[in-house]
Short mmCIF file of C-alpha atoms in Angstrom, two decimals:
data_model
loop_
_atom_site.label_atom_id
_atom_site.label_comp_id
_atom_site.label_asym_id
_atom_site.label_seq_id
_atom_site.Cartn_x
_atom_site.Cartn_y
_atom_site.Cartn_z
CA UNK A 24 45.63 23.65 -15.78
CA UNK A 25 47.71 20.94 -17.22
CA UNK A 26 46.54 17.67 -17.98
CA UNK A 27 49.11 15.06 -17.66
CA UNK A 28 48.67 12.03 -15.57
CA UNK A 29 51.01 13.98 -12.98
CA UNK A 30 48.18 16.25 -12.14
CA UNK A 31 46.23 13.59 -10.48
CA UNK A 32 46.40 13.77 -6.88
CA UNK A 33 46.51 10.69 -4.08
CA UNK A 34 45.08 11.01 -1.00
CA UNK A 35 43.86 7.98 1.81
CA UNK A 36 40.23 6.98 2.20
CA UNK A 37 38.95 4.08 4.72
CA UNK A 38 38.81 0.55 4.39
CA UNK A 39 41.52 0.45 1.68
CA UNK A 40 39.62 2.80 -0.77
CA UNK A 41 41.87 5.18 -2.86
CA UNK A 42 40.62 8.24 -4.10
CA UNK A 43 41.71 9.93 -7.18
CA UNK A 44 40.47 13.67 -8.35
CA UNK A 45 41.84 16.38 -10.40
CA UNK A 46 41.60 19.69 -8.68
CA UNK A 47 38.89 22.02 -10.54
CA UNK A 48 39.52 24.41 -13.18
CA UNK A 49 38.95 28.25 -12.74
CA UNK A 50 35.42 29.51 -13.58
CA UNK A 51 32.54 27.46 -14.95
CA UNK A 52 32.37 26.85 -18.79
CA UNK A 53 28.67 27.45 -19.93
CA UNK A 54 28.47 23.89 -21.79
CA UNK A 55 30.61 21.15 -21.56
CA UNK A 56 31.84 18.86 -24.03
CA UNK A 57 34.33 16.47 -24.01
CA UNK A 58 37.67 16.94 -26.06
CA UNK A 59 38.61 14.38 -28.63
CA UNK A 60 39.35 11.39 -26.90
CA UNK A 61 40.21 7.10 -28.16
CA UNK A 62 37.56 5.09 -28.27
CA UNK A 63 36.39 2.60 -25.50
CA UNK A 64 38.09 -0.26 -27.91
CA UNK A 65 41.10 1.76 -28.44
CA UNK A 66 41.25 2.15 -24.69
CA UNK A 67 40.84 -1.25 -23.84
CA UNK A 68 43.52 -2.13 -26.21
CA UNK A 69 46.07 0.06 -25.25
CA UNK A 70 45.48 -0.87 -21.23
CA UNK A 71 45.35 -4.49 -22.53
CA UNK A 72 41.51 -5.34 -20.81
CA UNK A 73 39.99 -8.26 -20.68
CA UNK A 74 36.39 -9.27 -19.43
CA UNK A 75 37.08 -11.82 -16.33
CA UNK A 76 34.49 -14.57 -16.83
CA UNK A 77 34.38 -15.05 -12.90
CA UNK A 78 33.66 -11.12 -12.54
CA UNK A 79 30.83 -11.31 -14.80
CA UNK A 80 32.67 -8.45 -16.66
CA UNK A 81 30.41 -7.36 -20.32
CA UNK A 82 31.74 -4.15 -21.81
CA UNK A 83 29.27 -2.11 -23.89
CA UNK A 84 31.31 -0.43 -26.32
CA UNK A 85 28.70 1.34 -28.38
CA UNK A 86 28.04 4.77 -27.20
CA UNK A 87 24.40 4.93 -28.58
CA UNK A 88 23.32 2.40 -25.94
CA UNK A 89 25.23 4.13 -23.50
CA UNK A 90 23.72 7.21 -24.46
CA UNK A 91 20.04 5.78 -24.39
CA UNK A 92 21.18 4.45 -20.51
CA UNK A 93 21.75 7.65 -19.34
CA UNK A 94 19.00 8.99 -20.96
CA UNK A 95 16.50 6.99 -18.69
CA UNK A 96 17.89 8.50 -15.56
CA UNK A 97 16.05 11.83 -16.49
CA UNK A 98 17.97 15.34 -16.41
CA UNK A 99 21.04 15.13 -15.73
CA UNK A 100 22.53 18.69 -16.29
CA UNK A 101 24.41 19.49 -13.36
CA UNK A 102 23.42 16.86 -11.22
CA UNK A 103 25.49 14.83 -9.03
CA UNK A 104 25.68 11.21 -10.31
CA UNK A 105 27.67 7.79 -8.42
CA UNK A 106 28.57 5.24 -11.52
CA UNK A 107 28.88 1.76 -9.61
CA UNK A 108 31.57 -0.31 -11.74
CA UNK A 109 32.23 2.28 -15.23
CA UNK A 110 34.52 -0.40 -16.47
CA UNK A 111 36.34 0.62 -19.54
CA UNK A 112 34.26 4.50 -19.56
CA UNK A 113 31.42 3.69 -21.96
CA UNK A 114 29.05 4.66 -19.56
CA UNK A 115 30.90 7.21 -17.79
CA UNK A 116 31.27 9.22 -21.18
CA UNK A 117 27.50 9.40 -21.65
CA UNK A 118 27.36 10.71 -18.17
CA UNK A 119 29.74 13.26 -19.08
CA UNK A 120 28.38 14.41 -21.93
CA UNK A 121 24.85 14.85 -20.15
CA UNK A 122 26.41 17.56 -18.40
CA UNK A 123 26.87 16.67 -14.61
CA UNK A 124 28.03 18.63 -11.95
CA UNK A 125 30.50 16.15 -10.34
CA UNK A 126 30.55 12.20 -11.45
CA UNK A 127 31.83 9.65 -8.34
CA UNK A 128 33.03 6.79 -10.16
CA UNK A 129 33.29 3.41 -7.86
CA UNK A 130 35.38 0.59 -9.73
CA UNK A 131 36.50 -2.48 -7.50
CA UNK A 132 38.93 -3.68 -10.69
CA UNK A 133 42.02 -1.69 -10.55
CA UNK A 134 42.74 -2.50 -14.03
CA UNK A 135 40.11 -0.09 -15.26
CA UNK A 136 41.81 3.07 -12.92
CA UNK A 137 44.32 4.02 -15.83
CA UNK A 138 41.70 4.59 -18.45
CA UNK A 139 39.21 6.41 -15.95
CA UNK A 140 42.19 8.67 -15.17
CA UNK A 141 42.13 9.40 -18.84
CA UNK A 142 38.58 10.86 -18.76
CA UNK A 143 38.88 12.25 -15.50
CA UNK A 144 41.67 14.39 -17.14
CA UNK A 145 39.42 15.60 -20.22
CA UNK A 146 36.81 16.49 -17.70
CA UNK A 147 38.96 19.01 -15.12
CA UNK A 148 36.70 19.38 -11.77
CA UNK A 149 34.27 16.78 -12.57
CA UNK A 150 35.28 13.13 -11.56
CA UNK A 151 36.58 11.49 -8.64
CA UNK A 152 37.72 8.26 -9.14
CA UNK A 153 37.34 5.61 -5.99
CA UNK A 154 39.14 2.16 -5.93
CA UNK A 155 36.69 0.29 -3.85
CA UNK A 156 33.87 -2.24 -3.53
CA UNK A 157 30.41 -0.93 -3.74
CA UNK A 158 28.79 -3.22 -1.74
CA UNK A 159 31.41 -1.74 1.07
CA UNK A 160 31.94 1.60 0.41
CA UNK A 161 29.93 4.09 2.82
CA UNK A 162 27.60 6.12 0.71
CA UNK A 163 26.79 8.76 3.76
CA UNK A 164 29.35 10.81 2.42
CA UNK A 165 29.07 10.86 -1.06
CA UNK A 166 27.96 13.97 -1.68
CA UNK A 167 27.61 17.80 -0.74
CA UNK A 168 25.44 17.69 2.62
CA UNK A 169 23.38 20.71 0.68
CA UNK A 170 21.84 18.20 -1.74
CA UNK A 171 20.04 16.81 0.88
CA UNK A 172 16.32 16.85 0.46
CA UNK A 173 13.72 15.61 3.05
CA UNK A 174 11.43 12.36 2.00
CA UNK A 175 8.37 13.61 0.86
CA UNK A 176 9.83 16.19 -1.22
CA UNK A 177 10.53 15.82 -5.18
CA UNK A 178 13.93 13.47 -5.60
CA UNK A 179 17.14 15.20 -4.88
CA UNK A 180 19.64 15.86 -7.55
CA UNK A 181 21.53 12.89 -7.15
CA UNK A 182 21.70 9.66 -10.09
CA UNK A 183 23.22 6.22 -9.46
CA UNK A 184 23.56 4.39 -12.79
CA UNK A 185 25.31 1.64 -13.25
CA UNK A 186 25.88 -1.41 -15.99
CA UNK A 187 26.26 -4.36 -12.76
CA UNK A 188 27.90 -7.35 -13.13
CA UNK A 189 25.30 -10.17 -13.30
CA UNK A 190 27.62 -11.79 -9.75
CA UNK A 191 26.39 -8.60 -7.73
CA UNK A 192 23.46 -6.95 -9.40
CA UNK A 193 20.98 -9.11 -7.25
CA UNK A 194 22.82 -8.48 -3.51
CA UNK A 195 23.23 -5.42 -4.46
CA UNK A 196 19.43 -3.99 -5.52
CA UNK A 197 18.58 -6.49 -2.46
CA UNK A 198 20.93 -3.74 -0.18
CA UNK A 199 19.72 -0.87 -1.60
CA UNK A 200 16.41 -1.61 -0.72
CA UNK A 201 16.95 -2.06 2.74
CA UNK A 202 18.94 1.41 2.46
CA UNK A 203 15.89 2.78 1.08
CA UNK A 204 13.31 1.70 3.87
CA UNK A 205 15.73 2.57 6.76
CA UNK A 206 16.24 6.02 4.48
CA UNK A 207 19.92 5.10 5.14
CA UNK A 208 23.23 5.02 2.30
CA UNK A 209 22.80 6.71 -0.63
CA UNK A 210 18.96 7.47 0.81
CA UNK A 211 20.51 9.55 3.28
CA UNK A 212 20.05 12.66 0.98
CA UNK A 213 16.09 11.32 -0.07
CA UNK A 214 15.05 9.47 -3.07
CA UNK A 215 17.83 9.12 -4.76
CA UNK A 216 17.20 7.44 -7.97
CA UNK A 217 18.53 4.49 -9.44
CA UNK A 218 19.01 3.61 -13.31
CA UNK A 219 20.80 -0.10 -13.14
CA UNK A 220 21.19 -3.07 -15.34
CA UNK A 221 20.39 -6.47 -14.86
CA UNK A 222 19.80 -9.85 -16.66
CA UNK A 223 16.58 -9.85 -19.12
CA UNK A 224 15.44 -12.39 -16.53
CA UNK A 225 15.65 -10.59 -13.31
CA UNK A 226 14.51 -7.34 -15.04
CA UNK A 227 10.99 -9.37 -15.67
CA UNK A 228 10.94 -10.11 -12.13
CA UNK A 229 11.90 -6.61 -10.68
CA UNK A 230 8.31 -5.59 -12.40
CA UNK A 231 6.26 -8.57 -12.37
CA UNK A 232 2.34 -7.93 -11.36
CA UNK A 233 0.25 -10.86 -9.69
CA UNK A 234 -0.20 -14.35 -11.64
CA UNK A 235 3.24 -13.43 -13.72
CA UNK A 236 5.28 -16.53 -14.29
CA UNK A 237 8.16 -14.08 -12.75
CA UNK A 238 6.56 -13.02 -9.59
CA UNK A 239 9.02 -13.47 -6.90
CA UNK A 240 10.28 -12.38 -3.61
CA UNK A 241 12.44 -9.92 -5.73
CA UNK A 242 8.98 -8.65 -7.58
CA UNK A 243 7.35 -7.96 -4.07
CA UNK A 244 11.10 -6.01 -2.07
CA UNK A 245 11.24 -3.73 -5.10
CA UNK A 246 7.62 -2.73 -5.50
CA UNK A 247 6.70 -2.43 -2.45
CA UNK A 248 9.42 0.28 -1.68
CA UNK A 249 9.63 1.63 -5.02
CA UNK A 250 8.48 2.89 -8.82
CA UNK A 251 10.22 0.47 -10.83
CA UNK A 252 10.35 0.74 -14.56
CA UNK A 253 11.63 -1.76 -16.82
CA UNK A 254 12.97 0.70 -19.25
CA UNK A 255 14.31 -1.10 -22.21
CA UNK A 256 16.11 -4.64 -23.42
CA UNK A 257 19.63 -4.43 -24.76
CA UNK A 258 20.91 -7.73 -27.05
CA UNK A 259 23.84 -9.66 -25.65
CA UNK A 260 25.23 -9.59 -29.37
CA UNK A 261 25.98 -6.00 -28.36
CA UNK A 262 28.19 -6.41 -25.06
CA UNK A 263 32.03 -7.54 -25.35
CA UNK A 264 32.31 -10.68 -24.29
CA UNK A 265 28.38 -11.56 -25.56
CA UNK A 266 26.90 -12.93 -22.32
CA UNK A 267 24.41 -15.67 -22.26
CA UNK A 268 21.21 -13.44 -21.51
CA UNK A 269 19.97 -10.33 -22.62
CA UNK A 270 20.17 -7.14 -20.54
CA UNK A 271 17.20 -4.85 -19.05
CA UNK A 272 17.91 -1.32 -18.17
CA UNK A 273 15.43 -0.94 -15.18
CA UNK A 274 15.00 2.74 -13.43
CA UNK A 275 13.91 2.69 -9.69
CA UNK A 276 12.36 5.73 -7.78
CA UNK A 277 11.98 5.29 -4.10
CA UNK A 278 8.07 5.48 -2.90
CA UNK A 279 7.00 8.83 -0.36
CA UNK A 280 5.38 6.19 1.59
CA UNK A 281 6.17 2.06 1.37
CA UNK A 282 3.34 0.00 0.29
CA UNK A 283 4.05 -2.34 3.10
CA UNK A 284 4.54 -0.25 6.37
CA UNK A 285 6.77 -2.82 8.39
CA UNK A 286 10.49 -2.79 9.25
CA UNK A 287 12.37 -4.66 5.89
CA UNK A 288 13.64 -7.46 8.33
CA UNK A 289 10.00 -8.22 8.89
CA UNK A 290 8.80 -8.07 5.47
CA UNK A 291 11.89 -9.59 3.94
CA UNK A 292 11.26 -12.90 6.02
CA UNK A 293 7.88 -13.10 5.28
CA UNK A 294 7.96 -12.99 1.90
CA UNK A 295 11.20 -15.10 1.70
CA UNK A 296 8.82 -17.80 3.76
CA UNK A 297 5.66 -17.61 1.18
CA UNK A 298 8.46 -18.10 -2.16
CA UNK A 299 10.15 -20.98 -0.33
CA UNK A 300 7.63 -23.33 -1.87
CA UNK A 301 6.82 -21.53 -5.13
CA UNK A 302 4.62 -23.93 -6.80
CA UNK A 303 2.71 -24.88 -3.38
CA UNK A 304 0.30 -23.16 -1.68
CA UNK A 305 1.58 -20.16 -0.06
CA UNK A 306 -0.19 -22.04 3.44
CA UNK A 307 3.12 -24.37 3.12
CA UNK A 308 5.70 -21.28 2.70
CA UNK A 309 3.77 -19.29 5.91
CA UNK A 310 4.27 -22.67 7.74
CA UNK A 311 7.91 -21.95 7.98
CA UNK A 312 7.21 -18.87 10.21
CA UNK A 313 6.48 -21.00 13.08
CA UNK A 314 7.86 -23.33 15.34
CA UNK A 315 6.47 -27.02 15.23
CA UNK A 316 4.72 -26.86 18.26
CA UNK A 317 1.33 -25.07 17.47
CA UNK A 318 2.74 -24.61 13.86
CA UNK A 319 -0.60 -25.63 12.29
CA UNK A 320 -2.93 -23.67 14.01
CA UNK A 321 -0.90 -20.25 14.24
CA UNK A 322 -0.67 -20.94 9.98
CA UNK A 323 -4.60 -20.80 10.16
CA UNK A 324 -4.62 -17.96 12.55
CA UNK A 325 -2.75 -15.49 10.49
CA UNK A 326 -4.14 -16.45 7.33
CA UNK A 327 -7.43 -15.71 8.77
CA UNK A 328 -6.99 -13.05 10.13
CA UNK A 329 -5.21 -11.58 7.44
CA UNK A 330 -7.89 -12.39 4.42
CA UNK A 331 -5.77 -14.66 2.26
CA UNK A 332 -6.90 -17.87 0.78
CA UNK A 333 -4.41 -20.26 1.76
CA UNK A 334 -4.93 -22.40 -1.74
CA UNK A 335 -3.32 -19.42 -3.49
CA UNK A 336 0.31 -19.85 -5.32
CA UNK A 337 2.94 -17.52 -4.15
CA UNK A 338 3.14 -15.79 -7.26
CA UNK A 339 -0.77 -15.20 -7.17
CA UNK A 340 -0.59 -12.74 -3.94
CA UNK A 341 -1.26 -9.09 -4.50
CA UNK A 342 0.50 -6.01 -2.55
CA UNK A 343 -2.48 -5.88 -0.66
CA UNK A 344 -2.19 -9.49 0.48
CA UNK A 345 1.23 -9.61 1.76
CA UNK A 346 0.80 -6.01 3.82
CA UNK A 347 -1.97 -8.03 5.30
CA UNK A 348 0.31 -10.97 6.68
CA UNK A 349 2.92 -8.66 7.23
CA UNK A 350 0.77 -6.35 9.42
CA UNK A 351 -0.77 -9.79 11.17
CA UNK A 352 2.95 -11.07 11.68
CA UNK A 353 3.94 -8.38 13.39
CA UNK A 354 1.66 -8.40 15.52
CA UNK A 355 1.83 -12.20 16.18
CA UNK A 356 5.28 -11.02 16.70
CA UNK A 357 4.26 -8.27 19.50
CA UNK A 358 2.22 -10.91 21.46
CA UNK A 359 5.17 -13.27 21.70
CA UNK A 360 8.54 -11.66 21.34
CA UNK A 361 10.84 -14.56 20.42
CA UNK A 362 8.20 -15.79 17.23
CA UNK A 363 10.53 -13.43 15.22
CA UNK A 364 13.73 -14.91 16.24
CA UNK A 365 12.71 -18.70 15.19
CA UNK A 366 14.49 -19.85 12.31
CA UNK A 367 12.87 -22.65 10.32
CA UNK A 368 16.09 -24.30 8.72
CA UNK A 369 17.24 -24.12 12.11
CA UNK A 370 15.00 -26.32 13.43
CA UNK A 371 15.52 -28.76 10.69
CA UNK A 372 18.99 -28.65 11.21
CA UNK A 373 18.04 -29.40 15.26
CA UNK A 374 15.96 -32.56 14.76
CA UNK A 375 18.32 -34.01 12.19
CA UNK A 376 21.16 -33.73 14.61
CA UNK A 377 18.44 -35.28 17.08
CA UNK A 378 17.68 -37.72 14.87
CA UNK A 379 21.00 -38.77 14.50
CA UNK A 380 21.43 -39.16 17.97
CA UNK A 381 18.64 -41.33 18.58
CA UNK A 382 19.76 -43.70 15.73
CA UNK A 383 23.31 -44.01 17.46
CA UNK A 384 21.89 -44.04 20.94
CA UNK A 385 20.54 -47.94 20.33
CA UNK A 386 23.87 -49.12 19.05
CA UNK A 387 26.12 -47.56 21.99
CA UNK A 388 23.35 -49.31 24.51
CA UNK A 389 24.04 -52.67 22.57
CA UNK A 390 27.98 -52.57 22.70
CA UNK A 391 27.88 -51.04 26.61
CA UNK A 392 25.53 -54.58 27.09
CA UNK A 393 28.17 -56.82 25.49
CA UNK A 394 31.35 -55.20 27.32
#
């Protein structure tokens, strides 16, 4: 088959995605190597690249690390595997080289296409290339329906790994997760496991256990729905530009069962409620759940009822502790349908506005008096 760029085929996808593939070679080749091919700094010199600042962009150019990445995703021989952002190909070569069955590569920067083209080329059959935003694209159809695996079986044979931008690495894990409990996305096929990159920081709180300085709401969404490993800490000295912070390489495997058995919505806003005051007792954070009216005695109730000293710090909860208020919540919840709907910042935006009102009201009285 040749391999120009002529070979590459165009064809449509939704919401302004384009596709590119090379159609597969004849036969299967026992072992597969790439051919000789530049390097990542010879191909971001000859497609003129440049890290955008306001993209977060960081290329890893040293194929080690990129070989030690893919290496914490597990076995990869022909597995299917969805790189989120491959950038310049460091990465995506790794991948390669493990010995995948087909590699989905989803860039959003179509400066990058050319050189993915390139490797897409010395890998006939293997990659298909998709212009497109991640946090957007429709990962239902990602891959062959016979991969699919129910939940309580072993994980199926399907890998996203990625090297995030710091600007979407947080929204992103955050959507995954709620893919994950509604067994939705990428989740669609089972537990589909996740090998990602993120700053040193947010790596320490992905994994944080009770009484860590990093606990946070972040600590409790991942854990509670997943194995999360905090697999290794590359310098920034080695990324192109050198970003400000180190970078963890953290591996998440989706749990049979969730440690907290609620719907995410549920779980999300109660433990967004208890960080809200971090350094307070988590009694002020669970205050936020309800309304004014009765707000002080429906705090007591569901701490009571769910066994947690209120004089505890946020960060001093166990698993244990918030599947307690989340399983009292609910409940709460069940006994009067609209608690869930009340928005705390909503209310505070109310009474200002009310307040306001009630400051003008005076002066309008006075002027009406005079006229």
């Amino acid at each position: 088959m040749a391999s120009s760029l002529s070979a590459l085929r165009f064809r449509s996808a939704p919401r302004k995605e384009r596709e590119f593939c090379l159609m597969a070679a004849p036969g299967k080749v026992a072992a597969f190597r790439l051919p000789p091919l530049p390097t990542i700094g010879e191909i971001i010199k000859l497609f003129r690249l440049k890290a955008q600042k306001q993209l977060s962009q960081n290329f890893l150019l040293d194929l080690r690390l990129t070989d030690k990445i893919v290496r914490q995703a597990g076995e990869l021989k022909n597995a299917h595997v969805c790189e989120v952002g491959p950038g310049p190909g460091g990465i995506t070569r790794s991948i390669l080289s493990a010995g995948v069955e087909q590699l989905l590569l989803i860039e959003k920067d179509p400066r990058f296409i050319p050189g993915l083209q390139i490797l897409s080329e010395a890998a006939p059959g293997k990659v298909r290339i998709v212009h497109g935003d991640i946090l957007t694209y429709k990962m239902e159809k990602a891959f062959p329906k016979h991969l699919k695996k129910n939940w309580d079986d072993e994980p199926p044979d399907i890998h996203i790994i990625g090297n995030l931008p710091f600007s979407v690495s947080t929204p992103l894990i955050i959507k995954w997760l709620e893919n994950i409990s509604k067994k939705d996305g990428p989740f669609i096929y089972g537990r589909t496991q996740m090998t990602l990159t993120f700053q040193k920081e947010v790596g320490e709180r992905l994994i944080a256990n009770p009484g860590g300085r990093q606990r946070s709401r972040l600590s409790i969404m991942a854990q509670h729905l997943c194995t999360v490993k905090n697999c290794f800490v590359i310098p920034g000295e080695a990324f192109v530009p050198k970003p400000e912070v180190d970078v963890a390489v953290v591996h998440f495997t989706p749990l049979v069962q969730p440690k907290i058995q609620q719907p995410f919505e549920l779980v999300e806003k109660v433990v967004r409620s208890v960080f809200q005051f971090r350094r307070k007792y988590c009694f002020r954070g669970l205050e936020t759940l309800f309304p004014q009216d009765g707000r002080l005695k429906r705090t007591e109730q569901l701490m009571m009822t769910a066994n947690v000293d209120p004089t505890l710090r946020p960060f001093q909860l166990s698993m244990s502790q918030f599947r307690n208020l989340c399983d009292t919540y609910r409940k709460m919840c069940d006994e009067d349908p609209s608690l869930f709907a009340y928005s705390y910042r909503e209310e505070l935006k109310q009474n200002k506005k009310m307040r306001i009102l009630l400051k003008n009201q005076p002066e309008q009285t006075e002027k009406e008096n005079q006229l």
